[in-house]
C-alpha cells in the first residue's frame, strides 16, 4: 500500500480519460477447440497380439477348404488337429515336448547368465571391455550353427553339445543388448553417484541395474527366440528325441501333418515365451512411459 501511494505522488494522479469505456455488448464466444490429433499407436486392445496369428490360421483354413492347398504338400488345419490329438493320446508329443523344453531351458539359462556377466564385466571396466568386447563382436559375426562341426568334434553329439549351441546363440544376444544399454547410461548419473559418495554396490544397484534393464529385456526377448532357433537345428542332428527329431522322422515318411504339428508347437512356445517376457518387462519397467504403453 505504501508503494502504491509513493508511485501516485511521483507520477501524479492517474488520468481517468485514458481508461477504456465499458462495453455493453458481450464478448464473442470462443471458437471450439479443434480435436487433438493422436500421433501415438493408440490404446492397447486386450489380447490384440492374437489377431495376427488368428488371421493366418483362418486364411490357412480357407485355402485348405477351397482346395487351393494340396494336402500332400501342406495338410489342412483339420488334419493337423486330428494328428495332434493322436500324438497326444499316444503320449509321443508330450514326451518330445518335455525333452525340447528341457534343452531350450538349460540353454537359455546358461546363455542369459553368461551374457549378463560378460556385459557387466565389459561395461564397468575398461580392462574388461578391451579383453571381452572384441572377441564377442567377432563371435557375433559367426553364427552359432556354423560352429556345429567344431562343437561336435569337441563335445560329441550328446546333450552337452546341443545345450552349448543354444547357449551360445542366447549369450551373444544378451551381451550385445545389455552392454549397449549399460554403456548408454547418462554420464551425469555417474557423476551424481560420485558426488553422493555411493559405494560400488550402491552404484550398481541404484544406477547400473535400472539403466541396463531396458537393454536386458530386449536381449532376453531375442535370446528366447535364439534358443528356439538353435533347438530346431540341434534336434535334427543325430537326436533320438525332441520335437525336431519327431519332425525329421516324419519327413522320412512324407508326413506333412506331423511336421506341421512340430512347427505349430515351436510357434506356440516361441509366442508364449515372448509374451511372458513382455509381461515381466511391463511389470518391472512400469516407471517408464513409452509408446508400447
Short mmCIF file of C-alpha atoms in Angstrom, two decimals:
data_model
loop_
_atom_site.label_atom_id
_atom_site.label_comp_id
_atom_site.label_asym_id
_atom_site.label_seq_id
_atom_site.Cartn_x
_atom_site.Cartn_y
_atom_site.Cartn_z
CA UNK A 1 0.00 0.00 0.00
CA UNK A 2 2.86 2.41 0.84
CA UNK A 3 4.46 1.70 -2.54
CA UNK A 4 1.23 2.44 -4.30
CA UNK A 5 0.95 5.86 -2.54
CA UNK A 6 4.56 6.73 -3.32
CA UNK A 7 4.07 5.95 -7.00
CA UNK A 8 0.98 8.13 -7.05
CA UNK A 9 2.87 11.13 -5.62
CA UNK A 10 5.76 10.83 -8.03
CA UNK A 11 3.83 10.20 -11.19
CA UNK A 12 0.82 12.35 -10.49
CA UNK A 13 -2.82 11.41 -10.46
CA UNK A 14 -3.93 8.75 -12.78
CA UNK A 15 -5.93 10.08 -15.73
CA UNK A 16 -9.33 8.61 -15.99
CA UNK A 17 -9.73 9.75 -19.55
CA UNK A 18 -7.41 7.07 -20.77
CA UNK A 19 -9.48 4.35 -19.20
CA UNK A 20 -11.39 2.40 -21.83
CA UNK A 21 -15.12 2.71 -21.82
CA UNK A 22 -17.07 -0.27 -20.65
CA UNK A 23 -18.83 -2.00 -23.48
CA UNK A 24 -22.33 -3.27 -23.07
CA UNK A 25 -22.03 -5.98 -25.65
CA UNK A 26 -20.81 -9.39 -24.54
CA UNK A 27 -17.52 -10.80 -25.82
CA UNK A 28 -17.91 -13.34 -28.63
CA UNK A 29 -17.89 -16.98 -27.53
CA UNK A 30 -14.52 -18.70 -28.02
CA UNK A 31 -14.22 -20.89 -31.08
CA UNK A 32 -14.48 -24.60 -30.36
CA UNK A 33 -11.10 -26.24 -29.87
CA UNK A 34 -10.05 -28.47 -32.73
CA UNK A 35 -9.89 -32.16 -31.94
CA UNK A 36 -6.43 -33.25 -30.82
CA UNK A 37 -4.60 -35.47 -33.26
CA UNK A 38 -3.36 -38.70 -31.80
CA UNK A 39 0.16 -39.35 -33.05
CA UNK A 40 0.86 -42.46 -30.99
CA UNK A 41 -0.14 -46.05 -31.74
CA UNK A 42 -3.43 -45.72 -29.83
CA UNK A 43 -4.87 -47.66 -26.95
CA UNK A 44 -3.92 -51.27 -26.39
CA UNK A 45 -6.51 -53.94 -27.13
CA UNK A 46 -6.70 -56.91 -24.74
CA UNK A 47 -5.23 -59.99 -26.44
CA UNK A 48 -4.65 -57.86 -29.54
CA UNK A 49 -1.47 -59.73 -30.41
CA UNK A 50 -3.55 -62.83 -31.10
CA UNK A 51 -5.31 -61.13 -34.02
CA UNK A 52 -2.44 -61.73 -36.46
CA UNK A 53 -2.00 -65.46 -35.71
CA UNK A 54 -5.76 -66.00 -35.81
CA UNK A 55 -5.96 -64.35 -39.25
CA UNK A 56 -3.13 -66.55 -40.53
CA UNK A 57 -4.92 -69.68 -39.30
CA UNK A 58 -8.21 -68.50 -40.81
CA UNK A 59 -6.52 -67.89 -44.17
CA UNK A 60 -4.85 -71.32 -44.00
CA UNK A 61 -8.18 -72.95 -43.18
CA UNK A 62 -9.96 -71.15 -46.01
CA UNK A 63 -7.28 -72.03 -48.58
CA UNK A 64 -7.45 -75.67 -47.50
CA UNK A 65 -11.26 -75.76 -47.58
CA UNK A 66 -11.50 -74.48 -51.16
CA UNK A 67 -8.86 -76.98 -52.32
CA UNK A 68 -6.19 -74.38 -53.07
CA UNK A 69 -3.64 -76.24 -50.95
CA UNK A 70 -2.53 -79.74 -51.93
CA UNK A 71 -2.85 -81.89 -48.77
CA UNK A 72 0.17 -83.93 -49.87
CA UNK A 73 2.30 -80.78 -49.61
CA UNK A 74 0.56 -78.88 -46.82
CA UNK A 75 -2.07 -80.54 -44.68
CA UNK A 76 -5.14 -78.59 -43.63
CA UNK A 77 -5.82 -77.41 -40.07
CA UNK A 78 -8.40 -80.16 -39.52
CA UNK A 79 -5.91 -82.89 -40.41
CA UNK A 80 -3.24 -81.28 -38.24
CA UNK A 81 -5.60 -81.13 -35.26
CA UNK A 82 -6.52 -84.77 -35.72
CA UNK A 83 -2.86 -85.77 -35.93
CA UNK A 84 -2.02 -83.71 -32.85
CA UNK A 85 -4.83 -85.45 -30.95
CA UNK A 86 -3.45 -88.86 -31.93
CA UNK A 87 0.08 -87.85 -30.88
CA UNK A 88 -1.21 -86.63 -27.52
CA UNK A 89 -3.23 -89.82 -26.99
CA UNK A 90 -0.16 -91.96 -27.61
CA UNK A 91 1.99 -89.75 -25.36
CA UNK A 92 4.53 -89.22 -28.13
CA UNK A 93 4.01 -85.46 -28.35
CA UNK A 94 4.27 -84.83 -24.60
CA UNK A 95 7.48 -86.82 -24.25
CA UNK A 96 9.19 -84.99 -27.10
CA UNK A 97 7.91 -81.59 -25.93
CA UNK A 98 9.27 -82.10 -22.41
CA UNK A 99 12.72 -83.01 -23.72
CA UNK A 100 12.74 -79.99 -26.05
CA UNK A 101 11.68 -77.66 -23.24
CA UNK A 102 14.46 -79.02 -21.05
CA UNK A 103 17.10 -78.39 -23.71
CA UNK A 104 15.80 -74.90 -24.51
CA UNK A 105 15.50 -74.02 -20.82
CA UNK A 106 19.05 -75.10 -19.97
CA UNK A 107 20.49 -73.30 -22.99
CA UNK A 108 18.53 -70.16 -22.13
CA UNK A 109 19.64 -70.21 -18.51
CA UNK A 110 23.34 -70.63 -19.24
CA UNK A 111 23.22 -68.18 -22.15
CA UNK A 112 21.46 -65.43 -20.16
CA UNK A 113 23.81 -65.88 -17.21
CA UNK A 114 26.95 -65.78 -19.36
CA UNK A 115 25.73 -62.84 -21.45
CA UNK A 116 24.86 -60.67 -18.45
CA UNK A 117 28.10 -61.44 -16.61
CA UNK A 118 30.17 -60.62 -19.68
CA UNK A 119 28.20 -57.40 -20.32
CA UNK A 120 28.72 -56.21 -16.76
CA UNK A 121 32.41 -57.07 -16.86
CA UNK A 122 32.92 -55.22 -20.15
CA UNK A 123 30.63 -52.30 -19.33
CA UNK A 124 32.00 -51.39 -15.90
CA UNK A 125 35.70 -51.88 -16.59
CA UNK A 126 37.94 -50.61 -19.38
CA UNK A 127 40.13 -53.67 -18.95
CA UNK A 128 37.10 -55.93 -19.29
CA UNK A 129 35.96 -54.01 -22.37
CA UNK A 130 39.35 -54.34 -24.06
CA UNK A 131 39.57 -58.05 -23.29
CA UNK A 132 35.98 -59.14 -23.92
CA UNK A 133 34.24 -56.85 -26.41
CA UNK A 134 36.47 -57.65 -29.39
CA UNK A 135 36.17 -61.46 -29.21
CA UNK A 136 32.42 -61.24 -28.59
CA UNK A 137 31.92 -58.93 -31.56
CA UNK A 138 33.82 -61.47 -33.67
CA UNK A 139 31.60 -64.24 -32.31
CA UNK A 140 28.58 -62.10 -33.17
CA UNK A 141 29.62 -62.24 -36.83
CA UNK A 142 29.99 -66.04 -36.70
CA UNK A 143 26.65 -67.88 -36.49
CA UNK A 144 26.49 -70.44 -33.72
CA UNK A 145 25.25 -73.00 -36.23
CA UNK A 146 28.46 -72.51 -38.25
CA UNK A 147 30.37 -73.78 -35.22
CA UNK A 148 28.46 -77.06 -35.16
CA UNK A 149 31.23 -79.17 -36.80
CA UNK A 150 33.78 -77.88 -34.28
CA UNK A 151 31.43 -78.31 -31.31
CA UNK A 152 30.62 -81.87 -32.40
CA UNK A 153 34.35 -82.56 -32.62
CA UNK A 154 34.89 -81.16 -29.11
CA UNK A 155 31.74 -82.25 -27.29
CA UNK A 156 30.34 -85.12 -29.33
CA UNK A 157 26.70 -85.38 -30.36
CA UNK A 158 25.15 -85.66 -26.91
CA UNK A 159 23.11 -83.26 -24.82
CA UNK A 160 26.14 -81.17 -23.86
CA UNK A 161 26.70 -80.12 -27.47
CA UNK A 162 23.02 -79.29 -28.01
CA UNK A 163 22.76 -77.13 -24.90
CA UNK A 164 26.05 -75.39 -25.75
CA UNK A 165 24.84 -74.42 -29.24
CA UNK A 166 21.65 -72.93 -27.78
CA UNK A 167 23.54 -71.12 -25.01
CA UNK A 168 26.00 -69.53 -27.46
CA UNK A 169 23.21 -68.00 -29.50
CA UNK A 170 21.48 -66.68 -26.40
CA UNK A 171 24.66 -65.32 -24.76
CA UNK A 172 25.61 -63.16 -27.74
CA UNK A 173 22.17 -61.52 -27.90
CA UNK A 174 22.18 -60.91 -24.16
CA UNK A 175 25.69 -59.44 -24.21
CA UNK A 176 25.15 -57.08 -27.15
CA UNK A 177 21.92 -55.55 -25.86
CA UNK A 178 22.80 -55.43 -22.16
CA UNK A 179 26.24 -53.98 -22.90
CA UNK A 180 24.78 -51.31 -25.23
CA UNK A 181 22.17 -50.30 -22.65
CA UNK A 182 24.69 -50.28 -19.81
CA UNK A 183 27.25 -48.15 -21.64
CA UNK A 184 24.45 -45.83 -22.80
CA UNK A 185 23.69 -44.69 -19.24
CA UNK A 186 23.95 -40.89 -18.99
CA UNK A 187 27.31 -39.92 -17.50
CA UNK A 188 25.56 -37.31 -15.34
CA UNK A 189 24.12 -40.13 -13.25
CA UNK A 190 27.62 -41.47 -12.73
CA UNK A 191 28.82 -38.02 -11.67
CA UNK A 192 25.86 -37.71 -9.33
CA UNK A 193 26.67 -41.07 -7.76
CA UNK A 194 30.27 -39.98 -7.28
CA UNK A 195 29.10 -36.72 -5.73
CA UNK A 196 26.89 -38.62 -3.30
CA UNK A 197 29.86 -40.87 -2.47
CA UNK A 198 27.96 -44.07 -3.28
CA UNK A 199 29.75 -47.36 -2.82
CA UNK A 200 30.34 -49.72 -5.74
CA UNK A 201 27.45 -51.94 -4.67
CA UNK A 202 25.10 -48.95 -4.27
CA UNK A 203 26.15 -47.59 -7.66
CA UNK A 204 25.35 -50.91 -9.34
CA UNK A 205 22.02 -51.26 -7.52
CA UNK A 206 20.75 -47.71 -7.99
CA UNK A 207 22.28 -46.68 -11.32
CA UNK A 208 23.58 -49.63 -13.32
CA UNK A 209 20.69 -52.05 -12.83
CA UNK A 210 17.83 -49.60 -13.63
CA UNK A 211 19.77 -48.16 -16.56
CA UNK A 212 20.57 -51.51 -18.15
CA UNK A 213 17.17 -53.19 -17.65
CA UNK A 214 15.64 -51.97 -20.97
CA UNK A 215 18.52 -53.49 -22.95
CA UNK A 216 18.44 -56.61 -20.79
CA UNK A 217 14.81 -57.29 -21.70
CA UNK A 218 15.44 -56.64 -25.40
CA UNK A 219 18.29 -59.13 -25.24
CA UNK A 220 16.14 -61.59 -23.32
CA UNK A 221 13.41 -61.49 -25.96
CA UNK A 222 15.97 -62.06 -28.72
CA UNK A 223 17.62 -64.74 -26.62
CA UNK A 224 14.37 -66.64 -26.17
CA UNK A 225 13.89 -66.62 -29.93
CA UNK A 226 17.50 -67.70 -30.46
CA UNK A 227 17.01 -70.62 -28.07
CA UNK A 228 14.14 -71.97 -30.18
CA UNK A 229 16.03 -71.44 -33.44
CA UNK A 230 19.05 -73.32 -32.10
CA UNK A 231 16.84 -76.06 -30.73
CA UNK A 232 15.25 -76.72 -34.12
CA UNK A 233 18.66 -77.34 -35.68
CA UNK A 234 20.35 -79.37 -32.94
CA UNK A 235 17.36 -81.69 -32.57
CA UNK A 236 17.76 -82.77 -36.18
CA UNK A 237 21.42 -83.75 -35.77
CA UNK A 238 21.73 -87.33 -34.54
CA UNK A 239 18.97 -86.80 -31.97
CA UNK A 240 16.79 -89.59 -30.64
CA UNK A 241 14.12 -87.45 -29.02
CA UNK A 242 12.58 -83.99 -29.13
CA UNK A 243 10.23 -82.11 -31.43
CA UNK A 244 12.91 -81.71 -34.09
CA UNK A 245 13.60 -85.44 -34.07
CA UNK A 246 9.87 -86.13 -34.44
CA UNK A 247 9.74 -83.78 -37.43
CA UNK A 248 12.83 -85.34 -39.00
CA UNK A 249 11.34 -88.79 -38.71
CA UNK A 250 8.07 -87.55 -40.25
CA UNK A 251 10.00 -86.07 -43.17
CA UNK A 252 11.39 -89.51 -43.97
CA UNK A 253 7.82 -90.80 -44.44
CA UNK A 254 6.39 -87.61 -46.07
CA UNK A 255 4.06 -86.99 -43.10
CA UNK A 256 3.48 -83.28 -43.56
CA UNK A 257 0.79 -83.23 -40.87
CA UNK A 258 3.30 -84.36 -38.20
CA UNK A 259 5.83 -81.81 -39.43
CA UNK A 260 3.25 -79.03 -39.11
CA UNK A 261 2.34 -80.21 -35.61
CA UNK A 262 6.00 -79.75 -34.68
CA UNK A 263 6.15 -76.32 -36.31
CA UNK A 264 2.98 -75.24 -34.51
CA UNK A 265 4.45 -76.45 -31.21
CA UNK A 266 7.61 -74.41 -31.82
CA UNK A 267 5.49 -71.40 -32.76
CA UNK A 268 3.26 -71.67 -29.69
CA UNK A 269 6.20 -71.96 -27.32
CA UNK A 270 8.02 -69.09 -29.00
CA UNK A 271 4.95 -66.83 -28.92
CA UNK A 272 4.11 -67.73 -25.32
CA UNK A 273 7.67 -67.24 -24.06
CA UNK A 274 7.93 -63.85 -25.79
CA UNK A 275 4.58 -62.81 -24.29
CA UNK A 276 5.78 -63.87 -20.85
CA UNK A 277 8.95 -61.77 -21.19
CA UNK A 278 6.84 -58.81 -22.35
CA UNK A 279 4.57 -59.15 -19.31
CA UNK A 280 7.53 -59.21 -16.93
CA UNK A 281 9.09 -56.26 -18.76
CA UNK A 282 5.92 -54.16 -18.41
CA UNK A 283 5.79 -55.00 -14.71
CA UNK A 284 9.44 -54.28 -13.96
CA UNK A 285 9.67 -51.17 -16.16
CA UNK A 286 6.26 -49.74 -15.22
CA UNK A 287 8.01 -46.47 -14.29
CA UNK A 288 8.78 -45.76 -17.95
CA UNK A 289 6.31 -44.00 -20.25
CA UNK A 290 6.79 -45.37 -23.76
CA UNK A 291 4.76 -45.87 -26.92
CA UNK A 292 4.35 -49.53 -26.01
CA UNK A 293 2.22 -48.44 -23.04
#
